[in-house]
Amino acid sequence: MPTELCHFNDIPEGESKGFTVDGLALFAVKKDAELYLYKNECPHLGVNLEWQEDQFLDLDGDLIECSMHGALFQITDGHCIAGPCQGEALQPLPWKMDDGRVYLL
Ligand code: FES
């Protein structure tokens, strides 16, 4: 059963937002008008990534950053390009948009 997360416009361009659905922590990033959804779990130690509520990106907003040890992940595919889990990746989550609303599938 798809779960509604938010409206597409609730996430400003270049920003991120965290959610919890039935105990599953996840987050979304909007970049270049595209949305990317990942499980909120660092492949290094399995912790949540954000340093503060809804803050998942590095200072430039170009990469996802784990606040624990600074691993950096590409926004578009979750691939870790630097840090202790380099070569691993965040887990993307399936979602759909319907009438401007974002649903976790
Ligand atoms: S727990 Fe994320 S980089 Fe170590």
PDB file of N, CA and C and ligand atoms in Angstrom:
ATOM      1  N   MET A   1       0.857  -1.191   0.000  1.00  0.00           N
ATOM      2  CA  MET A   1       0.000   0.000   0.000  1.00  0.00           C
ATOM      3  C   MET A   1       0.899   1.248   0.000  1.00  0.00           C
ATOM      4  N   PRO A   2       0.860   2.062  -1.036  1.00  0.00           N
ATOM      5  CA  PRO A   2       1.717   3.252  -1.079  1.00  0.00           C
ATOM      6  C   PRO A   2       1.417   4.200   0.085  1.00  0.00           C
ATOM      7  N   THR A   3       2.455   4.796   0.624  1.00  0.00           N
ATOM      8  CA  THR A   3       2.298   5.742   1.722  1.00  0.00           C
ATOM      9  C   THR A   3       2.637   7.144   1.239  1.00  0.00           C
ATOM     10  N   GLU A   4       1.736   8.069   1.425  1.00  0.00           N
ATOM     11  CA  GLU A   4       2.016   9.439   1.009  1.00  0.00           C
ATOM     12  C   GLU A   4       3.063  10.058   1.925  1.00  0.00           C
ATOM     13  N   LEU A   5       4.095  10.650   1.324  1.00  0.00           N
ATOM     14  CA  LEU A   5       5.158  11.276   2.114  1.00  0.00           C
ATOM     15  C   LEU A   5       4.963  12.785   2.222  1.00  0.00           C
ATOM     16  N   CYS A   6       4.713  13.426   1.086  1.00  0.00           N
ATOM     17  CA  CYS A   6       4.583  14.879   1.064  1.00  0.00           C
ATOM     18  C   CYS A   6       4.172  15.305  -0.335  1.00  0.00           C
ATOM     19  N   HIS A   7       4.036  16.576  -0.510  1.00  0.00           N
ATOM     20  CA  HIS A   7       3.826  17.118  -1.854  1.00  0.00           C
ATOM     21  C   HIS A   7       5.209  17.383  -2.456  1.00  0.00           C
ATOM     22  N   PHE A   8       5.307  17.201  -3.763  1.00  0.00           N
ATOM     23  CA  PHE A   8       6.593  17.420  -4.444  1.00  0.00           C
ATOM     24  C   PHE A   8       7.159  18.800  -4.115  1.00  0.00           C
ATOM     25  N   ASN A   9       6.297  19.788  -4.002  1.00  0.00           N
ATOM     26  CA  ASN A   9       6.749  21.158  -3.734  1.00  0.00           C
ATOM     27  C   ASN A   9       7.122  21.407  -2.276  1.00  0.00           C
ATOM     28  N   ASP A  10       6.875  20.424  -1.405  1.00  0.00           N
ATOM     29  CA  ASP A  10       7.252  20.593   0.010  1.00  0.00           C
ATOM     30  C   ASP A  10       8.765  20.553   0.196  1.00  0.00           C
ATOM     31  N   ILE A  11       9.464  19.982  -0.784  1.00  0.00           N
ATOM     32  CA  ILE A  11      10.929  19.923  -0.692  1.00  0.00           C
ATOM     33  C   ILE A  11      11.501  20.953  -1.658  1.00  0.00           C
ATOM     34  N   PRO A  12      12.133  21.995  -1.144  1.00  0.00           N
ATOM     35  CA  PRO A  12      12.707  23.016  -2.022  1.00  0.00           C
ATOM     36  C   PRO A  12      13.862  22.455  -2.859  1.00  0.00           C
ATOM     37  N   GLU A  13      14.061  23.043  -4.006  1.00  0.00           N
ATOM     38  CA  GLU A  13      15.179  22.657  -4.875  1.00  0.00           C
ATOM     39  C   GLU A  13      16.502  22.714  -4.099  1.00  0.00           C
ATOM     40  N   GLY A  14      17.292  21.637  -4.220  1.00  0.00           N
ATOM     41  CA  GLY A  14      18.599  21.603  -3.577  1.00  0.00           C
ATOM     42  C   GLY A  14      18.569  21.301  -2.094  1.00  0.00           C
ATOM     43  N   GLU A  15      17.418  20.830  -1.606  1.00  0.00           N
ATOM     44  CA  GLU A  15      17.330  20.519  -0.168  1.00  0.00           C
ATOM     45  C   GLU A  15      16.877  19.082   0.049  1.00  0.00           C
ATOM     46  N   SER A  16      16.903  18.684   1.326  1.00  0.00           N
ATOM     47  CA  SER A  16      16.571  17.302   1.673  1.00  0.00           C
ATOM     48  C   SER A  16      15.548  17.285   2.805  1.00  0.00           C
ATOM     49  N   LYS A  17      14.883  16.135   2.936  1.00  0.00           N
ATOM     50  CA  LYS A  17      13.864  16.022   3.976  1.00  0.00           C
ATOM     51  C   LYS A  17      13.797  14.576   4.446  1.00  0.00           C
ATOM     52  N   GLY A  18      13.717  14.384   5.753  1.00  0.00           N
ATOM     53  CA  GLY A  18      13.648  13.048   6.321  1.00  0.00           C
ATOM     54  C   GLY A  18      12.206  12.641   6.629  1.00  0.00           C
ATOM     55  N   PHE A  19      11.973  11.323   6.616  1.00  0.00           N
ATOM     56  CA  PHE A  19      10.660  10.771   6.928  1.00  0.00           C
ATOM     57  C   PHE A  19      10.847   9.488   7.726  1.00  0.00           C
ATOM     58  N   THR A  20       9.803   9.116   8.453  1.00  0.00           N
ATOM     59  CA  THR A  20       9.768   7.789   9.072  1.00  0.00           C
ATOM     60  C   THR A  20       8.430   7.167   8.730  1.00  0.00           C
ATOM     61  N   VAL A  21       8.474   5.978   8.136  1.00  0.00           N
ATOM     62  CA  VAL A  21       7.248   5.277   7.754  1.00  0.00           C
ATOM     63  C   VAL A  21       7.282   3.883   8.364  1.00  0.00           C
ATOM     64  N   ASP A  22       6.396   3.619   9.286  1.00  0.00           N
ATOM     65  CA  ASP A  22       6.343   2.307   9.947  1.00  0.00           C
ATOM     66  C   ASP A  22       7.716   1.883  10.455  1.00  0.00           C
ATOM     67  N   GLY A  23       8.427   2.790  11.082  1.00  0.00           N
ATOM     68  CA  GLY A  23       9.736   2.473  11.652  1.00  0.00           C
ATOM     69  C   GLY A  23      10.878   2.542  10.654  1.00  0.00           C
ATOM     70  N   LEU A  24      10.563   2.724   9.382  1.00  0.00           N
ATOM     71  CA  LEU A  24      11.610   2.836   8.363  1.00  0.00           C
ATOM     72  C   LEU A  24      12.001   4.304   8.206  1.00  0.00           C
ATOM     73  N   ALA A  25      13.287   4.589   8.448  1.00  0.00           N
ATOM     74  CA  ALA A  25      13.776   5.957   8.269  1.00  0.00           C
ATOM     75  C   ALA A  25      14.254   6.115   6.833  1.00  0.00           C
ATOM     76  N   LEU A  26      13.817   7.168   6.190  1.00  0.00           N
ATOM     77  CA  LEU A  26      14.216   7.422   4.816  1.00  0.00           C
ATOM     78  C   LEU A  26      14.350   8.927   4.610  1.00  0.00           C
ATOM     79  N   PHE A  27      14.900   9.310   3.467  1.00  0.00           N
ATOM     80  CA  PHE A  27      14.985  10.733   3.181  1.00  0.00           C
ATOM     81  C   PHE A  27      14.914  10.959   1.679  1.00  0.00           C
ATOM     82  N   ALA A  28      14.530  12.172   1.339  1.00  0.00           N
ATOM     83  CA  ALA A  28      14.416  12.564  -0.058  1.00  0.00           C
ATOM     84  C   ALA A  28      15.310  13.768  -0.300  1.00  0.00           C
ATOM     85  N   VAL A  29      15.858  13.828  -1.506  1.00  0.00           N
ATOM     86  CA  VAL A  29      16.650  14.985  -1.932  1.00  0.00           C
ATOM     87  C   VAL A  29      16.078  15.466  -3.255  1.00  0.00           C
ATOM     88  N   LYS A  30      15.909  16.766  -3.383  1.00  0.00           N
ATOM     89  CA  LYS A  30      15.503  17.305  -4.677  1.00  0.00           C
ATOM     90  C   LYS A  30      16.688  18.028  -5.297  1.00  0.00           C
ATOM     91  N   LYS A  31      17.042  17.588  -6.505  1.00  0.00           N
ATOM     92  CA  LYS A  31      18.204  18.160  -7.192  1.00  0.00           C
ATOM     93  C   LYS A  31      17.866  18.317  -8.668  1.00  0.00           C
ATOM     94  N   ASP A  32      18.002  19.507  -9.204  1.00  0.00           N
ATOM     95  CA  ASP A  32      17.684  19.775 -10.614  1.00  0.00           C
ATOM     96  C   ASP A  32      16.266  19.306 -10.953  1.00  0.00           C
ATOM     97  N   ALA A  33      15.338  19.582 -10.034  1.00  0.00           N
ATOM     98  CA  ALA A  33      13.909  19.284 -10.216  1.00  0.00           C
ATOM     99  C   ALA A  33      13.603  17.787 -10.251  1.00  0.00           C
ATOM    100  N   GLU A  34      14.591  16.967  -9.862  1.00  0.00           N
ATOM    101  CA  GLU A  34      14.357  15.525  -9.743  1.00  0.00           C
ATOM    102  C   GLU A  34      14.366  15.154  -8.267  1.00  0.00           C
ATOM    103  N   LEU A  35      13.610  14.114  -7.926  1.00  0.00           N
ATOM    104  CA  LEU A  35      13.563  13.661  -6.541  1.00  0.00           C
ATOM    105  C   LEU A  35      14.269  12.316  -6.413  1.00  0.00           C
ATOM    106  N   TYR A  36      15.027  12.161  -5.329  1.00  0.00           N
ATOM    107  CA  TYR A  36      15.736  10.910  -5.070  1.00  0.00           C
ATOM    108  C   TYR A  36      15.411  10.478  -3.652  1.00  0.00           C
ATOM    109  N   LEU A  37      15.097   9.193  -3.502  1.00  0.00           N
ATOM    110  CA  LEU A  37      14.664   8.680  -2.208  1.00  0.00           C
ATOM    111  C   LEU A  37      15.592   7.553  -1.768  1.00  0.00           C
ATOM    112  N   TYR A  38      16.104   7.657  -0.541  1.00  0.00           N
ATOM    113  CA  TYR A  38      17.000   6.624  -0.029  1.00  0.00           C
ATOM    114  C   TYR A  38      16.632   6.244   1.401  1.00  0.00           C
ATOM    115  N   LYS A  39      16.973   5.014   1.745  1.00  0.00           N
ATOM    116  CA  LYS A  39      16.857   4.588   3.128  1.00  0.00           C
ATOM    117  C   LYS A  39      17.875   5.393   3.945  1.00  0.00           C
ATOM    118  N   ASN A  40      17.469   5.856   5.117  1.00  0.00           N
ATOM    119  CA  ASN A  40      18.356   6.669   5.956  1.00  0.00           C
ATOM    120  C   ASN A  40      19.248   5.756   6.783  1.00  0.00           C
ATOM    121  N   GLU A  41      20.225   5.171   6.119  1.00  0.00           N
ATOM    122  CA  GLU A  41      21.117   4.214   6.783  1.00  0.00           C
ATOM    123  C   GLU A  41      22.467   4.242   6.087  1.00  0.00           C
ATOM    124  N   CYS A  42      23.474   4.675   6.818  1.00  0.00           N
ATOM    125  CA  CYS A  42      24.817   4.727   6.241  1.00  0.00           C
ATOM    126  C   CYS A  42      25.353   3.313   6.060  1.00  0.00           C
ATOM    127  N   PRO A  43      25.901   2.993   4.869  1.00  0.00           N
ATOM    128  CA  PRO A  43      26.450   1.652   4.670  1.00  0.00           C
ATOM    129  C   PRO A  43      27.658   1.362   5.559  1.00  0.00           C
ATOM    130  N   HIS A  44      28.263   2.389   6.163  1.00  0.00           N
ATOM    131  CA  HIS A  44      29.418   2.160   7.027  1.00  0.00           C
ATOM    132  C   HIS A  44      29.004   1.489   8.331  1.00  0.00           C
ATOM    133  N   LEU A  45      28.193   2.160   9.135  1.00  0.00           N
ATOM    134  CA  LEU A  45      27.811   1.587  10.431  1.00  0.00           C
ATOM    135  C   LEU A  45      26.306   1.458  10.631  1.00  0.00           C
ATOM    136  N   GLY A  46      25.545   1.755   9.604  1.00  0.00           N
ATOM    137  CA  GLY A  46      24.101   1.568   9.688  1.00  0.00           C
ATOM    138  C   GLY A  46      23.354   2.637  10.464  1.00  0.00           C
ATOM    139  N   VAL A  47      24.006   3.760  10.713  1.00  0.00           N
ATOM    140  CA  VAL A  47      23.345   4.836  11.465  1.00  0.00           C
ATOM    141  C   VAL A  47      22.588   5.774  10.521  1.00  0.00           C
ATOM    142  N   ASN A  48      21.751   6.625  11.116  1.00  0.00           N
ATOM    143  CA  ASN A  48      21.115   7.693  10.329  1.00  0.00           C
ATOM    144  C   ASN A  48      22.184   8.692   9.899  1.00  0.00           C
ATOM    145  N   LEU A  49      21.953   9.330   8.756  1.00  0.00           N
ATOM    146  CA  LEU A  49      23.014  10.164   8.185  1.00  0.00           C
ATOM    147  C   LEU A  49      22.990  11.623   8.621  1.00  0.00           C
ATOM    148  N   GLU A  50      21.821  12.157   8.906  1.00  0.00           N
ATOM    149  CA  GLU A  50      21.711  13.611   9.053  1.00  0.00           C
ATOM    150  C   GLU A  50      22.354  14.142  10.345  1.00  0.00           C
ATOM    151  N   TRP A  51      22.857  15.379  10.252  1.00  0.00           N
ATOM    152  CA  TRP A  51      23.490  16.012  11.414  1.00  0.00           C
ATOM    153  C   TRP A  51      22.460  16.819  12.188  1.00  0.00           C
ATOM    154  N   GLN A  52      21.360  17.071  11.564  1.00  0.00           N
ATOM    155  CA  GLN A  52      20.292  17.859  12.164  1.00  0.00           C
ATOM    156  C   GLN A  52      19.054  17.541  11.324  1.00  0.00           C
ATOM    157  N   GLU A  53      17.871  17.737  11.892  1.00  0.00           N
ATOM    158  CA  GLU A  53      16.656  17.354  11.197  1.00  0.00           C
ATOM    159  C   GLU A  53      16.632  17.878   9.745  1.00  0.00           C
ATOM    160  N   ASP A  54      16.388  16.984   8.811  1.00  0.00           N
ATOM    161  CA  ASP A  54      16.245  17.295   7.391  1.00  0.00           C
ATOM    162  C   ASP A  54      17.534  17.791   6.725  1.00  0.00           C
ATOM    163  N   GLN A  55      18.669  17.648   7.386  1.00  0.00           N
ATOM    164  CA  GLN A  55      19.940  18.120   6.809  1.00  0.00           C
ATOM    165  C   GLN A  55      20.813  16.924   6.431  1.00  0.00           C
ATOM    166  N   PHE A  56      20.747  16.540   5.163  1.00  0.00           N
ATOM    167  CA  PHE A  56      21.455  15.352   4.683  1.00  0.00           C
ATOM    168  C   PHE A  56      22.580  15.694   3.712  1.00  0.00           C
ATOM    169  N   LEU A  57      22.707  16.971   3.351  1.00  0.00           N
ATOM    170  CA  LEU A  57      23.655  17.332   2.297  1.00  0.00           C
ATOM    171  C   LEU A  57      24.907  18.010   2.856  1.00  0.00           C
ATOM    172  N   ASP A  58      25.952  18.015   2.038  1.00  0.00           N
ATOM    173  CA  ASP A  58      27.161  18.736   2.439  1.00  0.00           C
ATOM    174  C   ASP A  58      26.918  20.249   2.279  1.00  0.00           C
ATOM    175  N   LEU A  59      27.909  21.034   2.633  1.00  0.00           N
ATOM    176  CA  LEU A  59      27.723  22.485   2.651  1.00  0.00           C
ATOM    177  C   LEU A  59      27.347  23.048   1.294  1.00  0.00           C
ATOM    178  N   ASP A  60      27.893  22.470   0.232  1.00  0.00           N
ATOM    179  CA  ASP A  60      27.596  22.970  -1.114  1.00  0.00           C
ATOM    180  C   ASP A  60      26.274  22.441  -1.656  1.00  0.00           C
ATOM    181  N   GLY A  61      25.698  21.448  -0.969  1.00  0.00           N
ATOM    182  CA  GLY A  61      24.456  20.855  -1.455  1.00  0.00           C
ATOM    183  C   GLY A  61      24.666  19.968  -2.666  1.00  0.00           C
ATOM    184  N   ASP A  62      25.900  19.563  -2.912  1.00  0.00           N
ATOM    185  CA  ASP A  62      26.208  18.756  -4.100  1.00  0.00           C
ATOM    186  C   ASP A  62      26.201  17.263  -3.816  1.00  0.00           C
ATOM    187  N   LEU A  63      26.403  16.910  -2.550  1.00  0.00           N
ATOM    188  CA  LEU A  63      26.535  15.498  -2.185  1.00  0.00           C
ATOM    189  C   LEU A  63      25.772  15.236  -0.890  1.00  0.00           C
ATOM    190  N   ILE A  64      25.377  13.972  -0.702  1.00  0.00           N
ATOM    191  CA  ILE A  64      24.809  13.550   0.571  1.00  0.00           C
ATOM    192  C   ILE A  64      25.988  13.241   1.495  1.00  0.00           C
ATOM    193  N   GLU A  65      25.907  13.697   2.724  1.00  0.00           N
ATOM    194  CA  GLU A  65      27.028  13.497   3.649  1.00  0.00           C
ATOM    195  C   GLU A  65      26.568  12.802   4.917  1.00  0.00           C
ATOM    196  N   CYS A  66      27.294  11.784   5.341  1.00  0.00           N
ATOM    197  CA  CYS A  66      26.996  11.142   6.624  1.00  0.00           C
ATOM    198  C   CYS A  66      27.639  11.965   7.727  1.00  0.00           C
ATOM    199  N   SER A  67      26.862  12.343   8.725  1.00  0.00           N
ATOM    200  CA  SER A  67      27.375  13.215   9.773  1.00  0.00           C
ATOM    201  C   SER A  67      28.312  12.483  10.734  1.00  0.00           C
ATOM    202  N   MET A  68      28.314  11.151  10.702  1.00  0.00           N
ATOM    203  CA  MET A  68      29.136  10.400  11.660  1.00  0.00           C
ATOM    204  C   MET A  68      30.623  10.454  11.314  1.00  0.00           C
ATOM    205  N   HIS A  69      30.983  10.042  10.099  1.00  0.00           N
ATOM    206  CA  HIS A  69      32.394  10.047   9.705  1.00  0.00           C
ATOM    207  C   HIS A  69      32.623  10.722   8.353  1.00  0.00           C
ATOM    208  N   GLY A  70      31.607  11.429   7.863  1.00  0.00           N
ATOM    209  CA  GLY A  70      31.807  12.257   6.679  1.00  0.00           C
ATOM    210  C   GLY A  70      31.787  11.554   5.338  1.00  0.00           C
ATOM    211  N   ALA A  71      31.276  10.340   5.261  1.00  0.00           N
ATOM    212  CA  ALA A  71      31.180   9.679   3.954  1.00  0.00           C
ATOM    213  C   ALA A  71      30.331  10.547   3.019  1.00  0.00           C
ATOM    214  N   LEU A  72      30.728  10.587   1.746  1.00  0.00           N
ATOM    215  CA  LEU A  72      30.021  11.410   0.757  1.00  0.00           C
ATOM    216  C   LEU A  72      29.407  10.522  -0.315  1.00  0.00           C
ATOM    217  N   PHE A  73      28.159  10.814  -0.635  1.00  0.00           N
ATOM    218  CA  PHE A  73      27.410   9.996  -1.590  1.00  0.00           C
ATOM    219  C   PHE A  73      26.868  10.877  -2.707  1.00  0.00           C
ATOM    220  N   GLN A  74      26.855  10.346  -3.919  1.00  0.00           N
ATOM    221  CA  GLN A  74      26.257  11.068  -5.044  1.00  0.00           C
ATOM    222  C   GLN A  74      24.740  11.105  -4.862  1.00  0.00           C
ATOM    223  N   ILE A  75      24.162  12.247  -5.114  1.00  0.00           N
ATOM    224  CA  ILE A  75      22.717  12.397  -4.944  1.00  0.00           C
ATOM    225  C   ILE A  75      21.958  11.525  -5.937  1.00  0.00           C
ATOM    226  N   THR A  76      22.461  11.438  -7.164  1.00  0.00           N
ATOM    227  CA  THR A  76      21.684  10.788  -8.221  1.00  0.00           C
ATOM    228  C   THR A  76      21.624   9.262  -8.104  1.00  0.00           C
ATOM    229  N   ASP A  77      22.652   8.637  -7.523  1.00  0.00           N
ATOM    230  CA  ASP A  77      22.610   7.168  -7.450  1.00  0.00           C
ATOM    231  C   ASP A  77      23.006   6.609  -6.082  1.00  0.00           C
ATOM    232  N   GLY A  78      23.301   7.475  -5.113  1.00  0.00           N
ATOM    233  CA  GLY A  78      23.615   7.019  -3.763  1.00  0.00           C
ATOM    234  C   GLY A  78      24.985   6.387  -3.613  1.00  0.00           C
ATOM    235  N   HIS A  79      25.766   6.436  -4.679  1.00  0.00           N
ATOM    236  CA  HIS A  79      27.084   5.808  -4.659  1.00  0.00           C
ATOM    237  C   HIS A  79      28.035   6.589  -3.740  1.00  0.00           C
ATOM    238  N   CYS A  80      28.755   5.867  -2.878  1.00  0.00           N
ATOM    239  CA  CYS A  80      29.703   6.521  -1.964  1.00  0.00           C
ATOM    240  C   CYS A  80      31.029   6.746  -2.682  1.00  0.00           C
ATOM    241  N   ILE A  81      31.425   8.020  -2.790  1.00  0.00           N
ATOM    242  CA  ILE A  81      32.641   8.349  -3.548  1.00  0.00           C
ATOM    243  C   ILE A  81      33.811   8.721  -2.642  1.00  0.00           C
ATOM    244  N   ALA A  82      33.555   8.870  -1.334  1.00  0.00           N
ATOM    245  CA  ALA A  82      34.645   9.182  -0.405  1.00  0.00           C
ATOM    246  C   ALA A  82      34.216   8.804   1.005  1.00  0.00           C
ATOM    247  N   GLY A  83      35.209   8.416   1.819  1.00  0.00           N
ATOM    248  CA  GLY A  83      34.898   8.061   3.200  1.00  0.00           C
ATOM    249  C   GLY A  83      35.071   6.577   3.453  1.00  0.00           C
ATOM    250  N   PRO A  84      34.741   6.138   4.669  1.00  0.00           N
ATOM    251  CA  PRO A  84      35.029   4.762   5.076  1.00  0.00           C
ATOM    252  C   PRO A  84      34.229   3.686   4.342  1.00  0.00           C
ATOM    253  N   CYS A  85      33.160   4.062   3.656  1.00  0.00           N
ATOM    254  CA  CYS A  85      32.383   3.056   2.909  1.00  0.00           C
ATOM    255  C   CYS A  85      32.450   3.323   1.410  1.00  0.00           C
ATOM    256  N   GLN A  86      33.552   3.936   0.971  1.00  0.00           N
ATOM    257  CA  GLN A  86      33.730   4.225  -0.448  1.00  0.00           C
ATOM    258  C   GLN A  86      33.525   2.964  -1.280  1.00  0.00           C
ATOM    259  N   GLY A  87      32.762   3.086  -2.361  1.00  0.00           N
ATOM    260  CA  GLY A  87      32.474   1.932  -3.216  1.00  0.00           C
ATOM    261  C   GLY A  87      31.143   1.277  -2.887  1.00  0.00           C
ATOM    262  N   GLU A  88      30.611   1.565  -1.693  1.00  0.00           N
ATOM    263  CA  GLU A  88      29.285   1.046  -1.351  1.00  0.00           C
ATOM    264  C   GLU A  88      28.253   2.101  -1.741  1.00  0.00           C
ATOM    265  N   ALA A  89      27.004   1.864  -1.364  1.00  0.00           N
ATOM    266  CA  ALA A  89      25.969   2.798  -1.811  1.00  0.00           C
ATOM    267  C   ALA A  89      24.797   2.825  -0.841  1.00  0.00           C
ATOM    268  N   LEU A  90      24.093   3.939  -0.829  1.00  0.00           N
ATOM    269  CA  LEU A  90      22.828   4.040  -0.107  1.00  0.00           C
ATOM    270  C   LEU A  90      21.794   3.190  -0.845  1.00  0.00           C
ATOM    271  N   GLN A  91      20.789   2.763  -0.094  1.00  0.00           N
ATOM    272  CA  GLN A  91      19.748   1.936  -0.723  1.00  0.00           C
ATOM    273  C   GLN A  91      18.617   2.813  -1.247  1.00  0.00           C
ATOM    274  N   PRO A  92      18.435   2.842  -2.581  1.00  0.00           N
ATOM    275  CA  PRO A  92      17.330   3.626  -3.127  1.00  0.00           C
ATOM    276  C   PRO A  92      15.993   2.971  -2.797  1.00  0.00           C
ATOM    277  N   LEU A  93      14.962   3.762  -2.659  1.00  0.00           N
ATOM    278  CA  LEU A  93      13.638   3.230  -2.351  1.00  0.00           C
ATOM    279  C   LEU A  93      12.676   3.564  -3.493  1.00  0.00           C
ATOM    280  N   PRO A  94      11.743   2.656  -3.783  1.00  0.00           N
ATOM    281  CA  PRO A  94      10.790   2.882  -4.863  1.00  0.00           C
ATOM    282  C   PRO A  94       9.727   3.891  -4.460  1.00  0.00           C
ATOM    283  N   TRP A  95       9.392   4.756  -5.378  1.00  0.00           N
ATOM    284  CA  TRP A  95       8.384   5.761  -5.082  1.00  0.00           C
ATOM    285  C   TRP A  95       7.689   6.148  -6.376  1.00  0.00           C
ATOM    286  N   LYS A  96       6.589   6.830  -6.233  1.00  0.00           N
ATOM    287  CA  LYS A  96       5.898   7.345  -7.417  1.00  0.00           C
ATOM    288  C   LYS A  96       5.301   8.699  -7.079  1.00  0.00           C
ATOM    289  N   MET A  97       5.009   9.445  -8.144  1.00  0.00           N
ATOM    290  CA  MET A  97       4.347  10.725  -7.937  1.00  0.00           C
ATOM    291  C   MET A  97       2.976  10.654  -8.587  1.00  0.00           C
ATOM    292  N   ASP A  98       1.977  11.113  -7.867  1.00  0.00           N
ATOM    293  CA  ASP A  98       0.612  11.099  -8.382  1.00  0.00           C
ATOM    294  C   ASP A  98      -0.024  12.437  -8.033  1.00  0.00           C
ATOM    295  N   ASP A  99      -0.386  13.186  -9.056  1.00  0.00           N
ATOM    296  CA  ASP A  99      -1.031  14.473  -8.851  1.00  0.00           C
ATOM    297  C   ASP A  99      -0.196  15.382  -7.946  1.00  0.00           C
ATOM    298  N   GLY A 100       1.113  15.350  -8.121  1.00  0.00           N
ATOM    299  CA  GLY A 100       2.014  16.213  -7.367  1.00  0.00           C
ATOM    300  C   GLY A 100       2.376  15.693  -5.989  1.00  0.00           C
ATOM    301  N   ARG A 101       1.815  14.540  -5.618  1.00  0.00           N
ATOM    302  CA  ARG A 101       2.111  13.991  -4.286  1.00  0.00           C
ATOM    303  C   ARG A 101       3.083  12.824  -4.434  1.00  0.00           C
ATOM    304  N   VAL A 102       3.969  12.726  -3.454  1.00  0.00           N
ATOM    305  CA  VAL A 102       5.011  11.710  -3.500  1.00  0.00           C
ATOM    306  C   VAL A 102       4.616  10.547  -2.592  1.00  0.00           C
ATOM    307  N   TYR A 103       4.667   9.335  -3.161  1.00  0.00           N
ATOM    308  CA  TYR A 103       4.276   8.133  -2.410  1.00  0.00           C
ATOM    309  C   TYR A 103       5.440   7.152  -2.344  1.00  0.00           C
ATOM    310  N   LEU A 104       5.672   6.616  -1.166  1.00  0.00           N
ATOM    311  CA  LEU A 104       6.608   5.515  -1.010  1.00  0.00           C
ATOM    312  C   LEU A 104       5.867   4.247  -1.390  1.00  0.00           C
ATOM    313  N   LEU A 105       6.471   3.415  -2.264  1.00  0.00           N
ATOM    314  CA  LEU A 105       5.779   2.191  -2.716  1.00  0.00           C
ATOM    315  C   LEU A 105       6.153   0.998  -1.855  1.00  0.00           C
TER     316      LEU A 105
HETATM  317  S1  FES B   1      28.667   5.804   9.923  1.00  0.00           S
HETATM  318 FE1  FES B   1      28.484   6.973   8.087  1.00  0.00          FE
HETATM  319  S2  FES B   1      30.537   7.353   7.564  1.00  0.00           S
HETATM  320 FE2  FES B   1      30.699   6.135   9.344  1.00  0.00          FE
END
